Amino acid sequence: MAECHPVGFQWVMEAKARGATVVHVDPRFTRTSALADLHVPLRAGSDIAFLGGLVNYVLTHEKDFREYVLAYTNAATIVGEEFRDTEDLDGVFSGLDRENRSYDPMTWQYEGAVVQAASGERDQEYEERTEAESTIREAARGEAHGAGGAGVSGEIHTDETLTHPRCVFQILKRHYARYTPEMVEQVCGVPQETFRRVCELVTENSGRERTTAFAYAVGWTQHTVGAQYIRTASILQSLLGNIGRPGGGILALRGHASIQGSTDIPTLFNLLPGYIPMPHAHQNETLDEFVQAEGAEKGYWGNLRSYLVSLMKAWWGPAATEDNDYAFGYLPRLTGSHSTYETVMAQLEGTCHGYFLMGENPAVGSANAKMQRLGMAALDWLVVRDFSLIESATWWKDGPEIETGELRTEDIGTEVFFLPAAAHTEKSGSFTNTQRLLQWHRQAVEPQGDARSDLWFTYHLGRRIRAKLAGSADEMNRPLLDLTWDYPVHGAIAEPDAEAVLAEINGSGPDGRPLSAYTELTDDGSTSCGCWIYCGVYADGVNQADRRKPRTEQDWVAKEWAWAWPANRRILYNRASADPDGRPWSERKAYVWWDGQKWTGHDVPDFEPGKAPDYRPEEGAKGPDALSGTDAFIMQADGKAWLYAPAGLVDGPLPAHYEPHESPFTNPLYSQQSNPVRQVIRHPENRYQPPGSEVFPYVTTTYRLTEHHTAGGMSRWLPYLAELQPEFFCEISPELAAERGLEHLGWATIVTARTAIEARVLVTERLTPLRVGGRTLHQVGLPYHWGPNGLSTGDAANELAPVVLDPNTHIQEVKAMACDIRPGRRPRGPALLEFVREYRRRAGITDETGMEM
Amino acid sequence: MRGWLESWPVYRQFRGEDRSGRGESAMSRRTAELRPRVGTADRVVKSVCPYCAVGCGQDVFVKDEKVVQIEGDPDSPVSRGRLCPKGSASLQLTTGSARRYDVLYRRPYGTEWERLSLDEAMDMIADRVIEARERGWQWEEDGARVRRTMGFASLGGATLDNEENYLIKKLFTALGAIQIENQARI
Ligand code: SF4
């Protein structure tokens, strides 16, 4: 965190100054470790074993916050009889369909009820939920960053004594019993004493009086079990009562200025704004069938119809009417996954002809960067919008394949447009930061030359296309021509008014006035709203994201600085900061509470303001009305934090440790080696390594540096930053340097089944050998910012990575890979290809390697 | 004479409070007359760092319609005026020599970049989208209605504004495109 989110880390230091203990768990010793009380190096790719060990410690030593667990989690809920755990099936869950490499999750459900998922894959029980016929096999999976929400139909059975053998608490106990300190030591390479110390620190610092927070960077997501990493932390934090309370939580430290915003208002294939799923193709599906399948009976997802109809009104205005199902049929339909890696496959297959890159540099930033470039070389046209000539704009001229002779510039048919982008100082707009805070940046100056904002580009592109197709009677053009696309423009370049777009996102009522909360949305077409969770950001016609009351003039929650979704709430599920009766768990940790008439406190309460703690819903109540006065997790169908996830994940209701797809070790926990439903892609340029291969004995992991940013497009061209980190390097321990004859400041070649890259060698004790599975393991650290263009240059670490994905999120595994390392520079030209082929031969790699379940 | 004497650091050192001669007394006239860029700016515009998701506040100093300095915003409860090396380099990001201001075009099988006007480029791109969209159009797949195009795709958005992402998703969805993705997947 000190490296990648340095200014955020000042708050960790503030906490430390006030007595907090800081534990840093990371394969490398970094600036964070230097300031932590305890640094725990572990094997990359073993976090579920580590966190599972913590869960086991909490359960065996009865360290859970029992009142919280009983009131706010699903610990007491009884799971259906058909469910079989990894304990019963040696490492897999019931419902595994080996032929289709997927799970049927029906056996994971609660007894007596079918629940809809909080977030993640909500289409998986479509047929059961609608009893409709579907001829299409749904292969699409889930979304990791969801806002949450879930539906339950039927009656949930519970056992408040937590002793029923099929209650969640008992299942959890059995499932994690094998995650002992001995096992943690063997899997993670963390000595038992160190691990016990962490267990003590975390549990001693949790309960009524104290809370513990987990912060992770998105490296947790870049595994074939990424979503399950975060699930394990959720289980632990829920057991310890650390969710919805000040100083608690699981904090995702995200890496781009508005990566949260681009998930909330998603430029993602599987979502519509506000985490409404994109519809899948089903026979004659109506809006109501969709809502029935994807929505929930209880909780705020019960109002999905209002959110969706209001979105359709924002997009299609008067053309969205009750008679045409509010233009629901205008939305294109998914059939499976259409993620960025599938898009590359479609480019290679010749079915995707054109490609827009807007501020992203996949030619060095995505896993198996060569496949990205080959995909682009198969396009008809490519539009790159960026500040400088990044690698994704110039690969046809000077990319690595030109050097090896695999591509010849004269043979590449791709037409390339480079359009310069405007900087944040040259346009107005909002970023959503990692804590869901929308902050407005105001335009300072006009962009020069041809530089334009993406708002300008998208608006004027749409305007031109609409003009060219105007008058067309073709049904295919109806959604485009009916689209609401009139935004006021200003200035010499006709820049669209960003605040007008924000107002559309916020939404308006029947009188055209801005809405102030999503609770005002209706499903009769009288309200419009471009993103329901952002409703209120333009309340009273005021740009709430542009509020800038100085921190010195307000309290520590700083509610009058910018605007947080939803409803300007700074901590989600904060009803859980009070006990079931509505009193703060302790004075020290008071945050929101029931004052006898209403909910009040330091933050905007995440609860219906007038709903008393003793409120119990009437029979048959629906939506928010069905939540009781103690159902703190208001987006969940049962109002509870899920220790066990009966739906929503495609790879199991509980996290289990699986080895990375390419691991030098066999799984000590189960005979199932890797996530059985991980997403593999078969392609000659994407060959996999066999597990346990001696040819690739080391583990490598990628990461960021303070001085550079992601794939380098915004940092490698800057003299200041290039001077601070002038070229690509790898970090290795003195022991590994001795073992392989690597010299400090010399060159190393790092090899995987995909290719070989070279890096300067940094020999440092920041990396330390670990004892894993009875032998010594060396790890190689690779910052991934580089590419051949710009001022600070080097090979791209992502050349090494395979495309193998988390089945929930379709995110690639780049945080734990097996590799070889040797002294000297890599071969050049065609010799590089031969060099890698020789490695493949030695490791016995074929097109079947790594494809097993 | 007196002016000359007062400009002599040794004289100032003995007369003033800076007896060690390491402060004001050693200052040259040129140094004394230097003014910070932030002091002479025409206006200060409130902004946010464009790099990571911490979201540090920035003050953008503008003089003669040019950005002359970017500093941390002390009012921000997120950052309290601090910026890390990246945020501190944003002046170079926004005004540095690495930025390009011209549209460039590489024709199929071409070996070099060519120049193109923005207007022409926009028109050509609009035509390309229409064509690729039609070529990849699908009404049905496996008997179910899909009403979409697989003909073009888009990648990027995590570095952009919410309003920009909103228009991209809205326009491309209305065109029937589904392969719309960004860095959150990566
Ligand atoms: S200044 Fe640094 S820590 Fe702050 S938002 Fe920018 S990149 Fe992130």
Short mmCIF file of N, CA and C in Angstrom, two decimals, chain A residues 560-681:
data_model
loop_
_atom_site.label_atom_id
_atom_site.label_comp_id
_atom_site.label_asym_id
_atom_site.label_seq_id
_atom_site.Cartn_x
_atom_site.Cartn_y
_atom_site.Cartn_z
N GLU A 560 -19.35 16.28 3.72
CA GLU A 560 -19.58 17.37 2.78
C GLU A 560 -18.43 17.56 1.79
N TRP A 561 -17.61 16.55 1.68
CA TRP A 561 -16.58 16.55 0.64
C TRP A 561 -17.03 15.57 -0.43
N ALA A 562 -17.28 16.06 -1.64
CA ALA A 562 -17.70 15.21 -2.75
C ALA A 562 -18.95 14.39 -2.36
N TRP A 563 -19.15 13.24 -3.00
CA TRP A 563 -20.38 12.48 -2.78
C TRP A 563 -20.08 10.99 -2.96
N ALA A 564 -20.49 10.19 -2.01
CA ALA A 564 -20.24 8.74 -2.10
C ALA A 564 -21.53 8.03 -2.46
N TRP A 565 -21.44 7.02 -3.35
CA TRP A 565 -22.63 6.21 -3.60
C TRP A 565 -22.67 5.08 -2.61
N PRO A 566 -23.82 4.59 -2.21
CA PRO A 566 -25.14 5.17 -2.47
C PRO A 566 -25.50 6.19 -1.39
N ALA A 567 -26.27 7.20 -1.79
CA ALA A 567 -26.87 8.14 -0.84
C ALA A 567 -25.85 8.88 0.01
N ASN A 568 -24.67 9.08 -0.52
CA ASN A 568 -23.58 9.76 0.21
C ASN A 568 -23.18 9.03 1.49
N ARG A 569 -23.26 7.72 1.44
CA ARG A 569 -22.96 6.89 2.62
C ARG A 569 -21.48 6.51 2.55
N ARG A 570 -20.76 6.70 3.65
CA ARG A 570 -19.31 6.48 3.61
C ARG A 570 -18.94 5.05 4.01
N ILE A 571 -19.69 4.43 4.91
CA ILE A 571 -19.43 3.02 5.21
C ILE A 571 -20.71 2.23 4.91
N LEU A 572 -20.57 1.20 4.07
CA LEU A 572 -21.72 0.39 3.71
C LEU A 572 -22.12 -0.52 4.87
N TYR A 573 -23.40 -0.87 4.89
CA TYR A 573 -23.94 -1.80 5.88
C TYR A 573 -23.66 -1.33 7.31
N ASN A 574 -23.68 -0.01 7.51
CA ASN A 574 -23.28 0.51 8.82
C ASN A 574 -24.32 0.28 9.91
N ARG A 575 -25.49 -0.27 9.56
CA ARG A 575 -26.43 -0.70 10.59
C ARG A 575 -25.75 -1.71 11.52
N ALA A 576 -24.77 -2.45 10.97
CA ALA A 576 -24.08 -3.47 11.76
C ALA A 576 -23.10 -2.86 12.77
N SER A 577 -22.92 -1.53 12.74
CA SER A 577 -22.06 -0.91 13.75
C SER A 577 -22.80 -0.78 15.09
N ALA A 578 -24.12 -1.03 15.04
CA ALA A 578 -24.92 -1.04 16.27
C ALA A 578 -25.36 -2.46 16.56
N ASP A 579 -25.70 -2.76 17.80
CA ASP A 579 -26.13 -4.12 18.14
C ASP A 579 -27.57 -4.33 17.66
N PRO A 580 -28.11 -5.52 17.81
CA PRO A 580 -29.46 -5.75 17.29
C PRO A 580 -30.48 -4.75 17.83
N ASP A 581 -30.28 -4.28 19.07
CA ASP A 581 -31.21 -3.31 19.64
C ASP A 581 -30.98 -1.88 19.17
N GLY A 582 -29.96 -1.70 18.37
CA GLY A 582 -29.73 -0.36 17.82
C GLY A 582 -28.75 0.47 18.62
N ARG A 583 -28.12 -0.12 19.64
CA ARG A 583 -27.12 0.62 20.43
C ARG A 583 -25.74 0.32 19.86
N PRO A 584 -24.84 1.31 19.87
CA PRO A 584 -23.48 1.01 19.41
C PRO A 584 -22.90 -0.16 20.20
N TRP A 585 -22.13 -1.00 19.50
CA TRP A 585 -21.51 -2.14 20.18
C TRP A 585 -20.66 -1.66 21.34
N SER A 586 -20.05 -0.49 21.17
CA SER A 586 -19.27 0.11 22.26
C SER A 586 -19.19 1.61 21.99
N GLU A 587 -18.91 2.38 23.00
CA GLU A 587 -18.78 3.83 22.82
C GLU A 587 -17.65 4.15 21.86
N ARG A 588 -16.56 3.41 22.02
CA ARG A 588 -15.37 3.63 21.19
C ARG A 588 -15.68 3.47 19.72
N LYS A 589 -16.57 2.53 19.40
CA LYS A 589 -16.83 2.19 18.01
C LYS A 589 -18.23 2.65 17.57
N ALA A 590 -18.78 3.66 18.24
CA ALA A 590 -20.11 4.16 17.86
C ALA A 590 -20.04 4.80 16.48
N TYR A 591 -21.03 4.48 15.63
CA TYR A 591 -21.02 5.06 14.28
C TYR A 591 -22.42 5.51 13.86
N VAL A 592 -23.38 4.57 13.79
CA VAL A 592 -24.78 4.97 13.66
C VAL A 592 -25.58 4.21 14.72
N TRP A 593 -26.72 4.75 15.12
CA TRP A 593 -27.51 4.14 16.17
C TRP A 593 -28.96 4.58 16.06
N TRP A 594 -29.85 3.85 16.79
CA TRP A 594 -31.28 4.13 16.85
C TRP A 594 -31.52 5.03 18.05
N ASP A 595 -32.12 6.21 17.83
CA ASP A 595 -32.28 7.13 18.97
C ASP A 595 -33.67 7.05 19.59
N GLY A 596 -34.41 5.99 19.26
CA GLY A 596 -35.76 5.86 19.81
C GLY A 596 -36.81 6.18 18.75
N GLN A 597 -36.48 7.11 17.84
CA GLN A 597 -37.40 7.48 16.75
C GLN A 597 -36.85 7.14 15.37
N LYS A 598 -35.53 7.27 15.26
CA LYS A 598 -34.93 7.12 13.94
C LYS A 598 -33.47 6.71 14.07
N TRP A 599 -32.92 6.33 12.92
CA TRP A 599 -31.49 6.03 12.86
C TRP A 599 -30.71 7.31 12.67
N THR A 600 -29.64 7.45 13.39
CA THR A 600 -28.83 8.66 13.29
C THR A 600 -27.37 8.30 13.58
N GLY A 601 -26.48 9.27 13.52
CA GLY A 601 -25.07 8.99 13.82
C GLY A 601 -24.14 9.84 12.99
N HIS A 602 -22.91 9.39 12.89
CA HIS A 602 -21.89 10.18 12.20
C HIS A 602 -22.04 10.11 10.68
N ASP A 603 -22.55 9.01 10.18
CA ASP A 603 -22.67 8.77 8.74
C ASP A 603 -24.15 8.74 8.36
N VAL A 604 -24.43 8.65 7.07
CA VAL A 604 -25.80 8.43 6.61
C VAL A 604 -26.12 6.96 6.92
N PRO A 605 -27.10 6.69 7.78
CA PRO A 605 -27.36 5.29 8.13
C PRO A 605 -27.74 4.48 6.90
N ASP A 606 -27.22 3.26 6.83
CA ASP A 606 -27.51 2.38 5.70
C ASP A 606 -28.71 1.51 6.08
N PHE A 607 -29.84 2.18 6.31
CA PHE A 607 -31.03 1.50 6.78
C PHE A 607 -32.19 2.45 6.58
N GLU A 608 -33.39 1.90 6.47
CA GLU A 608 -34.56 2.78 6.37
C GLU A 608 -34.60 3.64 7.62
N PRO A 609 -34.66 4.98 7.46
CA PRO A 609 -34.47 5.87 8.60
C PRO A 609 -35.42 5.61 9.77
N GLY A 610 -36.66 5.21 9.45
CA GLY A 610 -37.63 5.07 10.54
C GLY A 610 -37.89 3.63 10.95
N LYS A 611 -37.13 2.69 10.43
CA LYS A 611 -37.40 1.28 10.74
C LYS A 611 -36.75 0.89 12.06
N ALA A 612 -37.59 0.62 13.09
CA ALA A 612 -37.09 0.35 14.44
C ALA A 612 -36.40 -1.00 14.51
N PRO A 613 -35.45 -1.16 15.43
CA PRO A 613 -34.75 -2.44 15.56
C PRO A 613 -35.70 -3.62 15.82
N ASP A 614 -36.86 -3.35 16.45
CA ASP A 614 -37.76 -4.48 16.75
C ASP A 614 -38.80 -4.71 15.64
N TYR A 615 -38.67 -4.00 14.54
CA TYR A 615 -39.62 -4.19 13.43
C TYR A 615 -39.49 -5.60 12.87
N ARG A 616 -40.64 -6.25 12.66
CA ARG A 616 -40.64 -7.57 12.01
C ARG A 616 -41.60 -7.49 10.83
N PRO A 617 -41.20 -7.96 9.68
CA PRO A 617 -42.06 -7.81 8.49
C PRO A 617 -43.32 -8.65 8.60
N GLU A 618 -44.35 -8.17 7.93
CA GLU A 618 -45.57 -8.96 7.84
C GLU A 618 -45.35 -10.11 6.88
N GLU A 619 -46.13 -11.12 7.05
CA GLU A 619 -46.04 -12.25 6.15
C GLU A 619 -46.30 -11.81 4.71
N GLY A 620 -45.47 -12.27 3.80
CA GLY A 620 -45.69 -11.94 2.40
C GLY A 620 -45.14 -10.58 1.99
N ALA A 621 -44.47 -9.89 2.92
CA ALA A 621 -43.89 -8.59 2.57
C ALA A 621 -42.81 -8.79 1.50
N LYS A 622 -42.63 -7.75 0.68
CA LYS A 622 -41.66 -7.85 -0.41
C LYS A 622 -40.69 -6.67 -0.39
N GLY A 623 -39.56 -6.85 -1.10
CA GLY A 623 -38.59 -5.77 -1.24
C GLY A 623 -38.06 -5.32 0.11
N PRO A 624 -37.77 -4.02 0.23
CA PRO A 624 -37.21 -3.50 1.50
C PRO A 624 -38.14 -3.76 2.69
N ASP A 625 -39.47 -3.80 2.45
CA ASP A 625 -40.41 -4.03 3.56
C ASP A 625 -40.22 -5.39 4.20
N ALA A 626 -39.64 -6.31 3.46
CA ALA A 626 -39.46 -7.66 3.98
C ALA A 626 -38.25 -7.77 4.90
N LEU A 627 -37.45 -6.70 4.97
CA LEU A 627 -36.27 -6.72 5.86
C LEU A 627 -36.70 -6.39 7.28
N SER A 628 -36.20 -7.16 8.24
CA SER A 628 -36.54 -6.86 9.63
C SER A 628 -35.63 -5.75 10.15
N GLY A 629 -35.90 -5.32 11.37
CA GLY A 629 -35.12 -4.24 11.97
C GLY A 629 -33.70 -4.63 12.31
N THR A 630 -33.36 -5.91 12.15
CA THR A 630 -31.98 -6.34 12.42
C THR A 630 -31.29 -6.86 11.16
N ASP A 631 -31.99 -6.79 10.01
CA ASP A 631 -31.37 -7.27 8.77
C ASP A 631 -30.42 -6.19 8.22
N ALA A 632 -29.22 -6.18 8.76
CA ALA A 632 -28.28 -5.10 8.46
C ALA A 632 -27.77 -5.13 7.03
N PHE A 633 -27.75 -6.31 6.43
CA PHE A 633 -27.18 -6.41 5.08
C PHE A 633 -28.30 -6.30 4.05
N ILE A 634 -28.70 -5.05 3.84
CA ILE A 634 -29.97 -4.75 3.18
C ILE A 634 -30.01 -5.11 1.70
N MET A 635 -28.88 -5.34 1.07
CA MET A 635 -28.90 -5.73 -0.34
C MET A 635 -29.05 -7.24 -0.48
N GLN A 636 -28.85 -7.96 0.61
CA GLN A 636 -28.90 -9.41 0.57
C GLN A 636 -30.35 -9.87 0.71
N ALA A 637 -30.66 -10.96 0.05
CA ALA A 637 -32.03 -11.45 0.05
C ALA A 637 -32.48 -11.87 1.44
N ASP A 638 -31.56 -12.38 2.25
CA ASP A 638 -31.92 -12.77 3.61
C ASP A 638 -31.46 -11.74 4.63
N GLY A 639 -30.93 -10.62 4.13
CA GLY A 639 -30.50 -9.55 5.03
C GLY A 639 -29.24 -9.87 5.81
N LYS A 640 -28.57 -10.95 5.44
CA LYS A 640 -27.42 -11.42 6.22
C LYS A 640 -26.12 -11.38 5.42
N ALA A 641 -25.01 -11.24 6.16
CA ALA A 641 -23.69 -11.41 5.54
C ALA A 641 -23.50 -12.91 5.30
N TRP A 642 -23.00 -13.25 4.14
CA TRP A 642 -22.92 -14.66 3.77
C TRP A 642 -21.56 -15.28 4.10
N LEU A 643 -21.56 -16.12 5.15
CA LEU A 643 -20.37 -16.92 5.44
C LEU A 643 -20.25 -18.03 4.40
N TYR A 644 -21.40 -18.46 3.96
CA TYR A 644 -21.52 -19.51 2.95
C TYR A 644 -22.37 -18.90 1.85
N ALA A 645 -21.92 -19.01 0.59
CA ALA A 645 -22.63 -18.36 -0.52
C ALA A 645 -23.42 -19.39 -1.32
N PRO A 646 -24.73 -19.47 -1.08
CA PRO A 646 -25.52 -20.49 -1.76
C PRO A 646 -25.72 -20.21 -3.25
N ALA A 647 -25.36 -19.02 -3.70
CA ALA A 647 -25.48 -18.67 -5.12
C ALA A 647 -24.53 -17.53 -5.42
N GLY A 648 -24.30 -17.31 -6.72
CA GLY A 648 -23.52 -16.14 -7.12
C GLY A 648 -22.12 -16.46 -7.58
N LEU A 649 -21.50 -17.50 -7.01
CA LEU A 649 -20.17 -17.89 -7.45
C LEU A 649 -20.29 -19.13 -8.31
N VAL A 650 -19.44 -19.23 -9.31
CA VAL A 650 -19.54 -20.38 -10.20
C VAL A 650 -18.56 -21.48 -9.82
N ASP A 651 -17.71 -21.21 -8.81
CA ASP A 651 -16.71 -22.23 -8.46
C ASP A 651 -16.77 -22.67 -7.01
N GLY A 652 -17.93 -22.58 -6.42
CA GLY A 652 -18.10 -23.16 -5.10
C GLY A 652 -18.63 -22.18 -4.07
N PRO A 653 -19.43 -22.70 -3.11
CA PRO A 653 -20.02 -21.84 -2.09
C PRO A 653 -19.05 -21.46 -0.98
N LEU A 654 -17.91 -22.16 -0.91
CA LEU A 654 -16.88 -21.86 0.09
C LEU A 654 -15.52 -21.84 -0.59
N PRO A 655 -14.63 -20.96 -0.18
CA PRO A 655 -13.29 -20.94 -0.77
C PRO A 655 -12.48 -22.16 -0.32
N ALA A 656 -11.77 -22.76 -1.26
CA ALA A 656 -10.87 -23.87 -0.96
C ALA A 656 -9.53 -23.54 -1.61
N HIS A 657 -8.45 -23.97 -0.98
CA HIS A 657 -7.14 -23.69 -1.60
C HIS A 657 -6.90 -24.61 -2.78
N TYR A 658 -6.72 -24.02 -3.95
CA TYR A 658 -6.26 -24.74 -5.13
C TYR A 658 -4.94 -24.13 -5.54
N GLU A 659 -4.11 -24.95 -6.12
CA GLU A 659 -2.83 -24.44 -6.60
C GLU A 659 -3.06 -23.55 -7.82
N PRO A 660 -2.15 -22.58 -8.03
CA PRO A 660 -2.23 -21.81 -9.28
C PRO A 660 -2.18 -22.77 -10.48
N HIS A 661 -2.71 -22.32 -11.58
CA HIS A 661 -2.74 -23.14 -12.80
C HIS A 661 -1.35 -23.66 -13.13
N GLU A 662 -0.35 -22.81 -13.01
CA GLU A 662 1.03 -23.25 -13.22
C GLU A 662 1.76 -23.13 -11.89
N SER A 663 1.94 -24.25 -11.23
CA SER A 663 2.56 -24.25 -9.91
C SER A 663 3.65 -25.31 -9.87
N PRO A 664 4.76 -25.01 -9.18
CA PRO A 664 5.77 -26.05 -9.05
C PRO A 664 5.40 -27.11 -8.00
N PHE A 665 4.24 -26.95 -7.34
CA PHE A 665 3.88 -27.88 -6.26
C PHE A 665 2.57 -28.60 -6.56
N THR A 666 2.41 -29.77 -5.94
CA THR A 666 1.10 -30.41 -5.98
C THR A 666 0.33 -29.96 -4.74
N ASN A 667 -0.98 -29.96 -4.85
CA ASN A 667 -1.83 -29.42 -3.80
C ASN A 667 -1.79 -30.32 -2.56
N PRO A 668 -1.29 -29.83 -1.43
CA PRO A 668 -1.23 -30.67 -0.23
C PRO A 668 -2.60 -30.82 0.45
N LEU A 669 -3.56 -30.00 0.09
CA LEU A 669 -4.85 -30.03 0.79
C LEU A 669 -5.84 -31.01 0.20
N TYR A 670 -5.87 -31.11 -1.10
CA TYR A 670 -6.84 -32.00 -1.76
C TYR A 670 -6.15 -32.68 -2.94
N SER A 671 -6.74 -33.75 -3.43
CA SER A 671 -6.16 -34.34 -4.63
C SER A 671 -6.55 -33.54 -5.88
N GLN A 672 -7.53 -32.64 -5.74
CA GLN A 672 -7.83 -31.72 -6.84
C GLN A 672 -6.74 -30.65 -6.88
N GLN A 673 -5.98 -30.60 -7.96
CA GLN A 673 -4.81 -29.71 -8.02
C GLN A 673 -5.19 -28.23 -8.12
N SER A 674 -5.98 -27.88 -9.15
CA SER A 674 -6.31 -26.47 -9.41
C SER A 674 -7.82 -26.32 -9.43
N ASN A 675 -8.26 -25.08 -9.47
CA ASN A 675 -9.69 -24.81 -9.56
C ASN A 675 -10.26 -25.59 -10.74
N PRO A 676 -11.16 -26.55 -10.48
CA PRO A 676 -11.61 -27.42 -11.58
C PRO A 676 -12.34 -26.67 -12.69
N VAL A 677 -12.92 -25.51 -12.37
CA VAL A 677 -13.68 -24.80 -13.40
C VAL A 677 -12.98 -23.52 -13.85
N ARG A 678 -11.68 -23.41 -13.58
CA ARG A 678 -10.92 -22.26 -14.09
C ARG A 678 -11.07 -22.23 -15.61
N GLN A 679 -10.96 -21.04 -16.17
CA GLN A 679 -11.22 -20.91 -17.60
C GLN A 679 -9.92 -21.01 -18.37
N VAL A 680 -9.80 -22.06 -19.17
CA VAL A 680 -8.58 -22.26 -19.96
C VAL A 680 -8.86 -21.92 -21.42
N ILE A 681 -7.83 -21.46 -22.12
CA ILE A 681 -7.99 -21.10 -23.54
C ILE A 681 -6.95 -21.86 -24.33
#
